[in-house]
PDB file of C-alpha atoms in Angstrom:
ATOM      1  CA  UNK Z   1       5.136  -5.367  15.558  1.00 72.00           C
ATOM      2  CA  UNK Z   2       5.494  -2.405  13.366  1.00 74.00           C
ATOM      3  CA  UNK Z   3       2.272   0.467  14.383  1.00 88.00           C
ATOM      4  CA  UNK Z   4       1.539   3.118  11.769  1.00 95.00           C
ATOM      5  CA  UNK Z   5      -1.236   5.543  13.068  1.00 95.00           C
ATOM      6  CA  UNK Z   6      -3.265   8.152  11.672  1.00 96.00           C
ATOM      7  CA  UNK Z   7      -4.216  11.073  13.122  1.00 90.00           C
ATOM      8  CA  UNK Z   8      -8.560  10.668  12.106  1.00 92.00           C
ATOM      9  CA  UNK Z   9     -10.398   7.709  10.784  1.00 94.00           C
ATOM     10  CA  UNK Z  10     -12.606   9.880   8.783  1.00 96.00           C
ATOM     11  CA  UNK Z  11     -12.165  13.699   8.114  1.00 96.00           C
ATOM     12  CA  UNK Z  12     -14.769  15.938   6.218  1.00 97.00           C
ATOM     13  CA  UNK Z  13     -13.635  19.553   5.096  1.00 97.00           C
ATOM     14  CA  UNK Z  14     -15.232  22.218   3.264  1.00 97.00           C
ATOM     15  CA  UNK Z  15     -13.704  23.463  -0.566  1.00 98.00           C
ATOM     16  CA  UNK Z  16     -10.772  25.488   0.110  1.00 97.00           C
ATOM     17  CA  UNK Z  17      -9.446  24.753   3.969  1.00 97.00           C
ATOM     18  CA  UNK Z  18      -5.995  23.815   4.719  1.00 97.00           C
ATOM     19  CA  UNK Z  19      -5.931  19.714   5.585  1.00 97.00           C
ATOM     20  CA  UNK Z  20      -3.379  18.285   7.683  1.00 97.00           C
ATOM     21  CA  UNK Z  21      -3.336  14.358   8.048  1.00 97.00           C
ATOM     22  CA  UNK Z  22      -0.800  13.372  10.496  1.00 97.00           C
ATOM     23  CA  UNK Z  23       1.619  10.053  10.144  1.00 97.00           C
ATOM     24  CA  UNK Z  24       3.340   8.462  13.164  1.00 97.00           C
ATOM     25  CA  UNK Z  25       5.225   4.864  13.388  1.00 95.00           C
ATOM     26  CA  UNK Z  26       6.839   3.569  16.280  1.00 90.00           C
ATOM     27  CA  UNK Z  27       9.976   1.892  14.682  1.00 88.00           C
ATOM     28  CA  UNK Z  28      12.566   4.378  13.985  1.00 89.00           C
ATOM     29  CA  UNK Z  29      12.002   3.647   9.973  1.00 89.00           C
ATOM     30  CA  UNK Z  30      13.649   6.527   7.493  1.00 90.00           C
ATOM     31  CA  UNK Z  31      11.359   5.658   5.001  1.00 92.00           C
ATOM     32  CA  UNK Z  32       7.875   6.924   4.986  1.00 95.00           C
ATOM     33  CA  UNK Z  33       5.132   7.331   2.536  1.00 96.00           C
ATOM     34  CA  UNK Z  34       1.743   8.891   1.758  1.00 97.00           C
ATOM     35  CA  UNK Z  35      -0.676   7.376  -0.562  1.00 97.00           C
ATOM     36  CA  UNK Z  36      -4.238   7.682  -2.172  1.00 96.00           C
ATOM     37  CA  UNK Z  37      -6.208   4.872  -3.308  1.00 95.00           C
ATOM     38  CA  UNK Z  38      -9.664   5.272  -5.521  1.00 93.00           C
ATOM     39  CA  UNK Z  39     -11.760   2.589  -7.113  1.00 88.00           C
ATOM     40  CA  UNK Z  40     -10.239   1.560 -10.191  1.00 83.00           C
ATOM     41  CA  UNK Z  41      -6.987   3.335  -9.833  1.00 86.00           C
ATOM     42  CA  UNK Z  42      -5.330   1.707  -6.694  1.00 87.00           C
ATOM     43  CA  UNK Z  43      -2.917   2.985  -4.769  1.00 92.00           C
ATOM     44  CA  UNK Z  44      -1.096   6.125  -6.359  1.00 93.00           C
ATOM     45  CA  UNK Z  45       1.918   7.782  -4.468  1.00 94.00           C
ATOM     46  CA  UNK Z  46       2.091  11.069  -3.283  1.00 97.00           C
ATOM     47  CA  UNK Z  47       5.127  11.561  -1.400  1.00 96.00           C
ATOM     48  CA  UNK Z  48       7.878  10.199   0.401  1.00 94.00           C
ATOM     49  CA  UNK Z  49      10.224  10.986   2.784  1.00 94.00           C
ATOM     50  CA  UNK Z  50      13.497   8.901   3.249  1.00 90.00           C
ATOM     51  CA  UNK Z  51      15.493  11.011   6.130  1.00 90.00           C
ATOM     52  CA  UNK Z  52      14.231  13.953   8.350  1.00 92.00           C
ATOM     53  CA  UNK Z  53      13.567  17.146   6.427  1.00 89.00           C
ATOM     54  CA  UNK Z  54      13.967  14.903   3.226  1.00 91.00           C
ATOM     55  CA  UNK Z  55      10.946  14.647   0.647  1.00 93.00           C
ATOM     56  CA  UNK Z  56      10.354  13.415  -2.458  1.00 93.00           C
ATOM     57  CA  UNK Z  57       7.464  13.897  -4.781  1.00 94.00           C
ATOM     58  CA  UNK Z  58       5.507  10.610  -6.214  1.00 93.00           C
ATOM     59  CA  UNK Z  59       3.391  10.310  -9.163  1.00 91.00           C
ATOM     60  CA  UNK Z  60       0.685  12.671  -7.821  1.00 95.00           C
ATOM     61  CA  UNK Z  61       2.112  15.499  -5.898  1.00 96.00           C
ATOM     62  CA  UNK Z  62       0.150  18.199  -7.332  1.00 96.00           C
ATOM     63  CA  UNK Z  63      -2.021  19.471  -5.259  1.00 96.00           C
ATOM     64  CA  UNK Z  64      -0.237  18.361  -1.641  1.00 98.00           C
ATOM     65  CA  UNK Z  65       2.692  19.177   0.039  1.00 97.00           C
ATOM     66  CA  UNK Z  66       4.337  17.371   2.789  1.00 97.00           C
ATOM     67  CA  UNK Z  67       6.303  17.826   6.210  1.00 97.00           C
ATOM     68  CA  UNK Z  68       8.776  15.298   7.890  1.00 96.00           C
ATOM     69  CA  UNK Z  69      10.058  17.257  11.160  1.00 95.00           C
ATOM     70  CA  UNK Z  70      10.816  14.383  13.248  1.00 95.00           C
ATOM     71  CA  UNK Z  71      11.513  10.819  11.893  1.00 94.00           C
ATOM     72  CA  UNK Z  72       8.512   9.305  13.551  1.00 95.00           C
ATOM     73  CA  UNK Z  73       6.150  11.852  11.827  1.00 96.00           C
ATOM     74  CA  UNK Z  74       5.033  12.519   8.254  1.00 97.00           C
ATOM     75  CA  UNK Z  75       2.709  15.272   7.872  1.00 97.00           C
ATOM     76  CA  UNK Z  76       0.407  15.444   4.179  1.00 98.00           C
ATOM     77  CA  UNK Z  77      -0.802  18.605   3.709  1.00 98.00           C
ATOM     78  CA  UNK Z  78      -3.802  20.077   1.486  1.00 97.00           C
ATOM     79  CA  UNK Z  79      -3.121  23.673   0.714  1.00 94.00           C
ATOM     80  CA  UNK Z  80      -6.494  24.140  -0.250  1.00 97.00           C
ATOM     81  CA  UNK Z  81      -8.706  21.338  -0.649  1.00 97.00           C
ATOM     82  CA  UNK Z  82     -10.763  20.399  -3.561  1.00 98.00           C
ATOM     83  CA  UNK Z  83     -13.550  18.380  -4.161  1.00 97.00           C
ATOM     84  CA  UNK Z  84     -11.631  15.791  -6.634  1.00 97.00           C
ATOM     85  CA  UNK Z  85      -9.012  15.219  -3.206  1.00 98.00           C
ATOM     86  CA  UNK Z  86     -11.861  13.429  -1.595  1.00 98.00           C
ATOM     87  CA  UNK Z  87      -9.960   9.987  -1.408  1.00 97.00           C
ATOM     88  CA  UNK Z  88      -8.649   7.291   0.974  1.00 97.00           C
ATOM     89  CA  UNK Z  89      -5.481   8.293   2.032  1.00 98.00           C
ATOM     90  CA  UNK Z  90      -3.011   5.647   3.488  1.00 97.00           C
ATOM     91  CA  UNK Z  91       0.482   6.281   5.444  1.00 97.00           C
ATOM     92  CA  UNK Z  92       2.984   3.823   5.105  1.00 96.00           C
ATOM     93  CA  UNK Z  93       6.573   3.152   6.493  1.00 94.00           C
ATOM     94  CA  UNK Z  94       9.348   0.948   5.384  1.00 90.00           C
ATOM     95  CA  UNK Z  95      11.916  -1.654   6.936  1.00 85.00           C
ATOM     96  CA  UNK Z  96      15.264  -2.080   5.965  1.00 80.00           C
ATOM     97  CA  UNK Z  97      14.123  -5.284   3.776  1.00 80.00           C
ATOM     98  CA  UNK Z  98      11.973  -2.795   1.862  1.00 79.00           C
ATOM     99  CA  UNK Z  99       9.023  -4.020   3.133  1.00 87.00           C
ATOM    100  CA  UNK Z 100       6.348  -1.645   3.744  1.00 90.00           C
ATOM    101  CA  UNK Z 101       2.972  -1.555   6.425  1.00 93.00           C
ATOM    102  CA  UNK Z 102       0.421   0.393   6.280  1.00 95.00           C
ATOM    103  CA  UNK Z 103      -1.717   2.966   8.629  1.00 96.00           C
ATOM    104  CA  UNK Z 104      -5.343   2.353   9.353  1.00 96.00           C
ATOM    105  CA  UNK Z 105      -5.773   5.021   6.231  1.00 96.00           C
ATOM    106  CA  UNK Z 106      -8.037   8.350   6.205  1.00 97.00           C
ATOM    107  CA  UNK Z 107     -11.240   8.705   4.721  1.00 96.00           C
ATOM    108  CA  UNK Z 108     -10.928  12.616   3.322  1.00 97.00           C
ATOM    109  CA  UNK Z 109     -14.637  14.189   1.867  1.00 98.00           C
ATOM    110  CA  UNK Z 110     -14.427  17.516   0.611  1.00 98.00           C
ATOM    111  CA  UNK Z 111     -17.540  19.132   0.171  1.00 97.00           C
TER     112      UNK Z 111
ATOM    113  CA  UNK H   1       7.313   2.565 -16.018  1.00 54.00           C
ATOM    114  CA  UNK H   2       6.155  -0.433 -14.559  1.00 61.00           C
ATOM    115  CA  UNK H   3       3.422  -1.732 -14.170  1.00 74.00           C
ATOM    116  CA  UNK H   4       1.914  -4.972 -12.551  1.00 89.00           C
ATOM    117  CA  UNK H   5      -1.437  -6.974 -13.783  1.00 93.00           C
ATOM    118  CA  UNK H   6      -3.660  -8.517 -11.043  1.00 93.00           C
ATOM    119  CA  UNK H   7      -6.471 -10.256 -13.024  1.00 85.00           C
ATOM    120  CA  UNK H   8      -9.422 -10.918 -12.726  1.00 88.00           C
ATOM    121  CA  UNK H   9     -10.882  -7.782 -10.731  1.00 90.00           C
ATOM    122  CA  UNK H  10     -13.137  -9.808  -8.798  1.00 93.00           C
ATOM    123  CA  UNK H  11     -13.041 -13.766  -7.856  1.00 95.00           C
ATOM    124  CA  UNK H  12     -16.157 -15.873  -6.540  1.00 96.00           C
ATOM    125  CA  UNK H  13     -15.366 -19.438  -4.674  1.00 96.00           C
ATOM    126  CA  UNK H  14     -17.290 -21.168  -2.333  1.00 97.00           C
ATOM    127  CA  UNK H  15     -16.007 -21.734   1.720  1.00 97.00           C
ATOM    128  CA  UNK H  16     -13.743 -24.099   1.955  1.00 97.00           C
ATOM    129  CA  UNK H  17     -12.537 -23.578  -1.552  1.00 97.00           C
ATOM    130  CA  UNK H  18      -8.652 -23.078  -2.867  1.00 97.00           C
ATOM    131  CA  UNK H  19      -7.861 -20.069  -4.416  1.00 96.00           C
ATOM    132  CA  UNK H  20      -4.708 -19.195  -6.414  1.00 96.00           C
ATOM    133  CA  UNK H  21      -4.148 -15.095  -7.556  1.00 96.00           C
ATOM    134  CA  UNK H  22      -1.064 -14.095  -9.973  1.00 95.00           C
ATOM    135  CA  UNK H  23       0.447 -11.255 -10.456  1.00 95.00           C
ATOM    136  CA  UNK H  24       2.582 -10.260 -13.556  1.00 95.00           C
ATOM    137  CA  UNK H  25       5.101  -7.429 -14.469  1.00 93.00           C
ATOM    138  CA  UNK H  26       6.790  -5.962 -17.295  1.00 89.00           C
ATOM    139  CA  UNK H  27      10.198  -5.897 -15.979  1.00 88.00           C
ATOM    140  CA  UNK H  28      12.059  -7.494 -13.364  1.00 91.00           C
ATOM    141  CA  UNK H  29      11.455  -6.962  -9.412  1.00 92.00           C
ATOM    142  CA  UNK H  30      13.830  -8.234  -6.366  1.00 91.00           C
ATOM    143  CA  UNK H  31      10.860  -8.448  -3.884  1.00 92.00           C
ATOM    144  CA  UNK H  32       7.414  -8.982  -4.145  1.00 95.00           C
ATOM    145  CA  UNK H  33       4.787  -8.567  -1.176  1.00 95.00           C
ATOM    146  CA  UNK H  34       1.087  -8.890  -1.212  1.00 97.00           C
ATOM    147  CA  UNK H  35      -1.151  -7.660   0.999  1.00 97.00           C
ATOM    148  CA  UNK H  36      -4.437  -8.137   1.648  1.00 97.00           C
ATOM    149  CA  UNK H  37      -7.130  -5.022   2.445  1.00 96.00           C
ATOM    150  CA  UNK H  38     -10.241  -4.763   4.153  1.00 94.00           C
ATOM    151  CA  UNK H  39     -12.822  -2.467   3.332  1.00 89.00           C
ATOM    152  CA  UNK H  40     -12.720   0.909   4.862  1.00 89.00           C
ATOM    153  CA  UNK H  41      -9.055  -0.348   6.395  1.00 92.00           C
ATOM    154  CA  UNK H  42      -5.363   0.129   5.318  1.00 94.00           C
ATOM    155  CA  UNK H  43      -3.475  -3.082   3.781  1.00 95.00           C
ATOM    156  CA  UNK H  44      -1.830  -5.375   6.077  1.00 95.00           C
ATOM    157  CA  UNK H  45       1.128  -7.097   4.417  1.00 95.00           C
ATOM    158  CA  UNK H  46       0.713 -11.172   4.259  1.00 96.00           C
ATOM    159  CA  UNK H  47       3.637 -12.491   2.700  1.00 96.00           C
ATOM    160  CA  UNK H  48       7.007 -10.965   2.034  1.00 95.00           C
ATOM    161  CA  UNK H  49       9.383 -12.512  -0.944  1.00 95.00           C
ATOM    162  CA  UNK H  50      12.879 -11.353  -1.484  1.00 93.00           C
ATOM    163  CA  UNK H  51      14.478 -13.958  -3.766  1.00 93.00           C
ATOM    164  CA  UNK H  52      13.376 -15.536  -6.958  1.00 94.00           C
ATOM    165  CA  UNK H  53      12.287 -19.369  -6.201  1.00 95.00           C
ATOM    166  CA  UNK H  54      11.149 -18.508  -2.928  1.00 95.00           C
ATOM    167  CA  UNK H  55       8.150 -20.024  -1.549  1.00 97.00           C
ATOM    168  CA  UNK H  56       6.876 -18.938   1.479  1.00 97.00           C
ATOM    169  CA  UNK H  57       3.863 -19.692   3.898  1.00 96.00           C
ATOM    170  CA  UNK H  58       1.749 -17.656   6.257  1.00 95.00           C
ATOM    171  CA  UNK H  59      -0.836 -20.200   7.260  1.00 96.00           C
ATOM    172  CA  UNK H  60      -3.139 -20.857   4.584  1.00 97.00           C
ATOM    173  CA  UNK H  61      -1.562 -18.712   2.469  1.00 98.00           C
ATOM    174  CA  UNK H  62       1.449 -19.521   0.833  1.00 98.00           C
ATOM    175  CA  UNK H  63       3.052 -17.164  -1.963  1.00 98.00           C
ATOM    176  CA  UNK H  64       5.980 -17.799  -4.738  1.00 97.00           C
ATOM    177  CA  UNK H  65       8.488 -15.277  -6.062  1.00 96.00           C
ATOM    178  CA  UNK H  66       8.374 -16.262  -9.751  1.00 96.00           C
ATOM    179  CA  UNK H  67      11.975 -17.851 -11.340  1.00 96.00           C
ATOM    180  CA  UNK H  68      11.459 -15.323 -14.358  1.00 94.00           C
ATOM    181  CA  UNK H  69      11.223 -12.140 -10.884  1.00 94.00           C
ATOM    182  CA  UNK H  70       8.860 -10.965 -13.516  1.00 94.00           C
ATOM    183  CA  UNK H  71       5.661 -13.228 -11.597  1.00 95.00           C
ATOM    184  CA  UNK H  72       4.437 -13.911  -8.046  1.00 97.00           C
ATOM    185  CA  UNK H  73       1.059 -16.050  -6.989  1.00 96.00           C
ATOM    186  CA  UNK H  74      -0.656 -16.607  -3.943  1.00 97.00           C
ATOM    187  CA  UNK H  75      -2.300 -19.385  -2.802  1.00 97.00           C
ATOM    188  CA  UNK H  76      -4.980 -19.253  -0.076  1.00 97.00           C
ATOM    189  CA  UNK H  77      -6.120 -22.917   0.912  1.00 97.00           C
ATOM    190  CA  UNK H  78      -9.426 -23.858   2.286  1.00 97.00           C
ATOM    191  CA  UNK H  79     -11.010 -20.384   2.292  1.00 97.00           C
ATOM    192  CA  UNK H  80     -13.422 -19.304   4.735  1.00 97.00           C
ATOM    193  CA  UNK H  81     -15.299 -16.371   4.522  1.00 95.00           C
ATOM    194  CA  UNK H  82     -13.122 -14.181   6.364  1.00 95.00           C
ATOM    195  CA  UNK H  83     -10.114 -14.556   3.528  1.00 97.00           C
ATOM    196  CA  UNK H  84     -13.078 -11.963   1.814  1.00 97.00           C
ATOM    197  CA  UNK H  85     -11.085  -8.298   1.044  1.00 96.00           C
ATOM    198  CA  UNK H  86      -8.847  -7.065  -1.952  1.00 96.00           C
ATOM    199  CA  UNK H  87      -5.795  -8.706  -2.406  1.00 97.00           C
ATOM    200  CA  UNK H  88      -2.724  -6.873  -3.886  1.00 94.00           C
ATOM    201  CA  UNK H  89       0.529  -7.613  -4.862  1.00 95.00           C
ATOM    202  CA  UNK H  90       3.351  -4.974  -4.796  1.00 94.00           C
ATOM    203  CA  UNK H  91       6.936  -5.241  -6.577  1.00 92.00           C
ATOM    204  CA  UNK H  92      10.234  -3.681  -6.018  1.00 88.00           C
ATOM    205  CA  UNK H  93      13.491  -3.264  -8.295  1.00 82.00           C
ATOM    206  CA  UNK H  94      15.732  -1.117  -7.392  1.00 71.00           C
ATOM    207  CA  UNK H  95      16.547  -1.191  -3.218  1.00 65.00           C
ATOM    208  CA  UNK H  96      17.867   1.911  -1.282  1.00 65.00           C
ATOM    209  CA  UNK H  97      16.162   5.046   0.171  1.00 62.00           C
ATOM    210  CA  UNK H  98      14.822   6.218  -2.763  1.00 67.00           C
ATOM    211  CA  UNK H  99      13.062   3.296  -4.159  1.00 74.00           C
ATOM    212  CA  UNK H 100       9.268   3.110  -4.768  1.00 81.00           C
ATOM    213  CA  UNK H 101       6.649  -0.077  -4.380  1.00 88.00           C
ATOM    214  CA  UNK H 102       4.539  -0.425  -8.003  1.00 90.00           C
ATOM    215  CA  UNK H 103       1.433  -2.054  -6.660  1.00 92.00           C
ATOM    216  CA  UNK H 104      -1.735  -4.080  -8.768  1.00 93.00           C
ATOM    217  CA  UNK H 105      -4.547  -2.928  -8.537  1.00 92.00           C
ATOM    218  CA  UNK H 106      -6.066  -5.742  -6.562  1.00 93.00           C
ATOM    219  CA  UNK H 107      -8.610  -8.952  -6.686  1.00 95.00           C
ATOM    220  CA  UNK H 108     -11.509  -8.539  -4.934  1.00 95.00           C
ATOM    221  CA  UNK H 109     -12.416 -11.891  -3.497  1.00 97.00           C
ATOM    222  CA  UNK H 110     -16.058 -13.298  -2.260  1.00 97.00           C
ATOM    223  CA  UNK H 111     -16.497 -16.190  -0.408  1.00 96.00           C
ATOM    224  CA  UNK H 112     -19.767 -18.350  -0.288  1.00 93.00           C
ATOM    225  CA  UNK H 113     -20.732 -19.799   2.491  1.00 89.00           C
TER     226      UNK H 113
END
């Protein structure tokens, strides 16, 4: 079975701290992804990463960076959070049929 | 760029009810997944479709990649009230590393006991 985990469940930060939500999968998989999802809007992508040390920005990078080190791990990054990043955020990693499972997702509030 | 329509937002059936969801595109995909999310949880993937024809089952579920690649359904038979979350389909066209999933934006069903 492919396991995606996320580092917290739920994480609140205060206006202006540096975020870090952590990404890990247990399959060896090149391709990994970082995604927030908001009622009405779905799921909107952030980043991905197809290799180590690879990234590519998504549809709504502004704001986020990202950090792939080590395959198994894909870091998201909030330089300075705002109150409009208060989301779900969901990891995701992909096969080589291009099929792609989720994390357990992170419930960000910025205050 | 692409886009996929999941409608209606929300479905209501009674237990032991079928229910069939479609999901249409613009353009042209080569696979189709659909997942199926419960709240305050990540997706889990449910069915998987990589060729145009295809029919596949998972259970109760059973999905169809469209002839046209341009339409998917799924079919959940005799619902019970677990089979309650967002369902979501998700397409793909081109394959490789940098290829992205275009995803609805879901069907929230109910089921009535």
């Amino acid at each position: 079975d492919v396991k995606v985990t996320q580092s917290s469940r739920y994480l609140v930060k205060r206006t202006g701290e540096k975020v870090f939500l952590e990404c890990v999968q247990d399959m060896d998989h090149e391709n990994m992804f970082w995604y927030r999802q908001d009622p009405g809007l779905g799921l909107r992508l952030i980043y991905f990463s197809y290799d180590v040390k690879m990234k590519e920005k998504g549809d709504i990078p502004e704001g986020y960076s990202v950090s792939r080190e080590k395959k198994e791990r894909f870091s998201l990054i909030l330089e300075s959070a705002s109150t409009n990043q208060t989301s779900m955020y969901l990891c995701a990693t992909r096969t080589s049929s291009d099929t792609q499972y989720f994390g357990p997702g992170t419930r960000l509030t910025v205050l | 760029g692409q886009q996929l329509n999941q409608s209606p937002q929300s479905m209501f059936i009674q237990e032991g009810e079928d229910v069939s969801m479609n999901c249409t595109s613009s353009s042209i995909f080569n696979t189709w997944l659909w997942y199926k999310q419960d709240p305050g949880e990540g997706p889990v993937l449910l069915i998987a479709l990589y060729k145009a024809g295809e029919l596949t089952s998972n259970g109760r579920l059973t999905a169809q990649f469209g002839i046209t690649r341009k339409d998917s359904f799924l079919n959940i038979s005799a619902s019970i009230p677990s089979d309650v979350g967002i369902y979501f389909c998700a397409g793909q066209y081109i394959a490789g590393a940098n290829s992205k999933l275009t995803f609805g934006k879901g069907i929230t069903l109910s089921v009535r006991p």
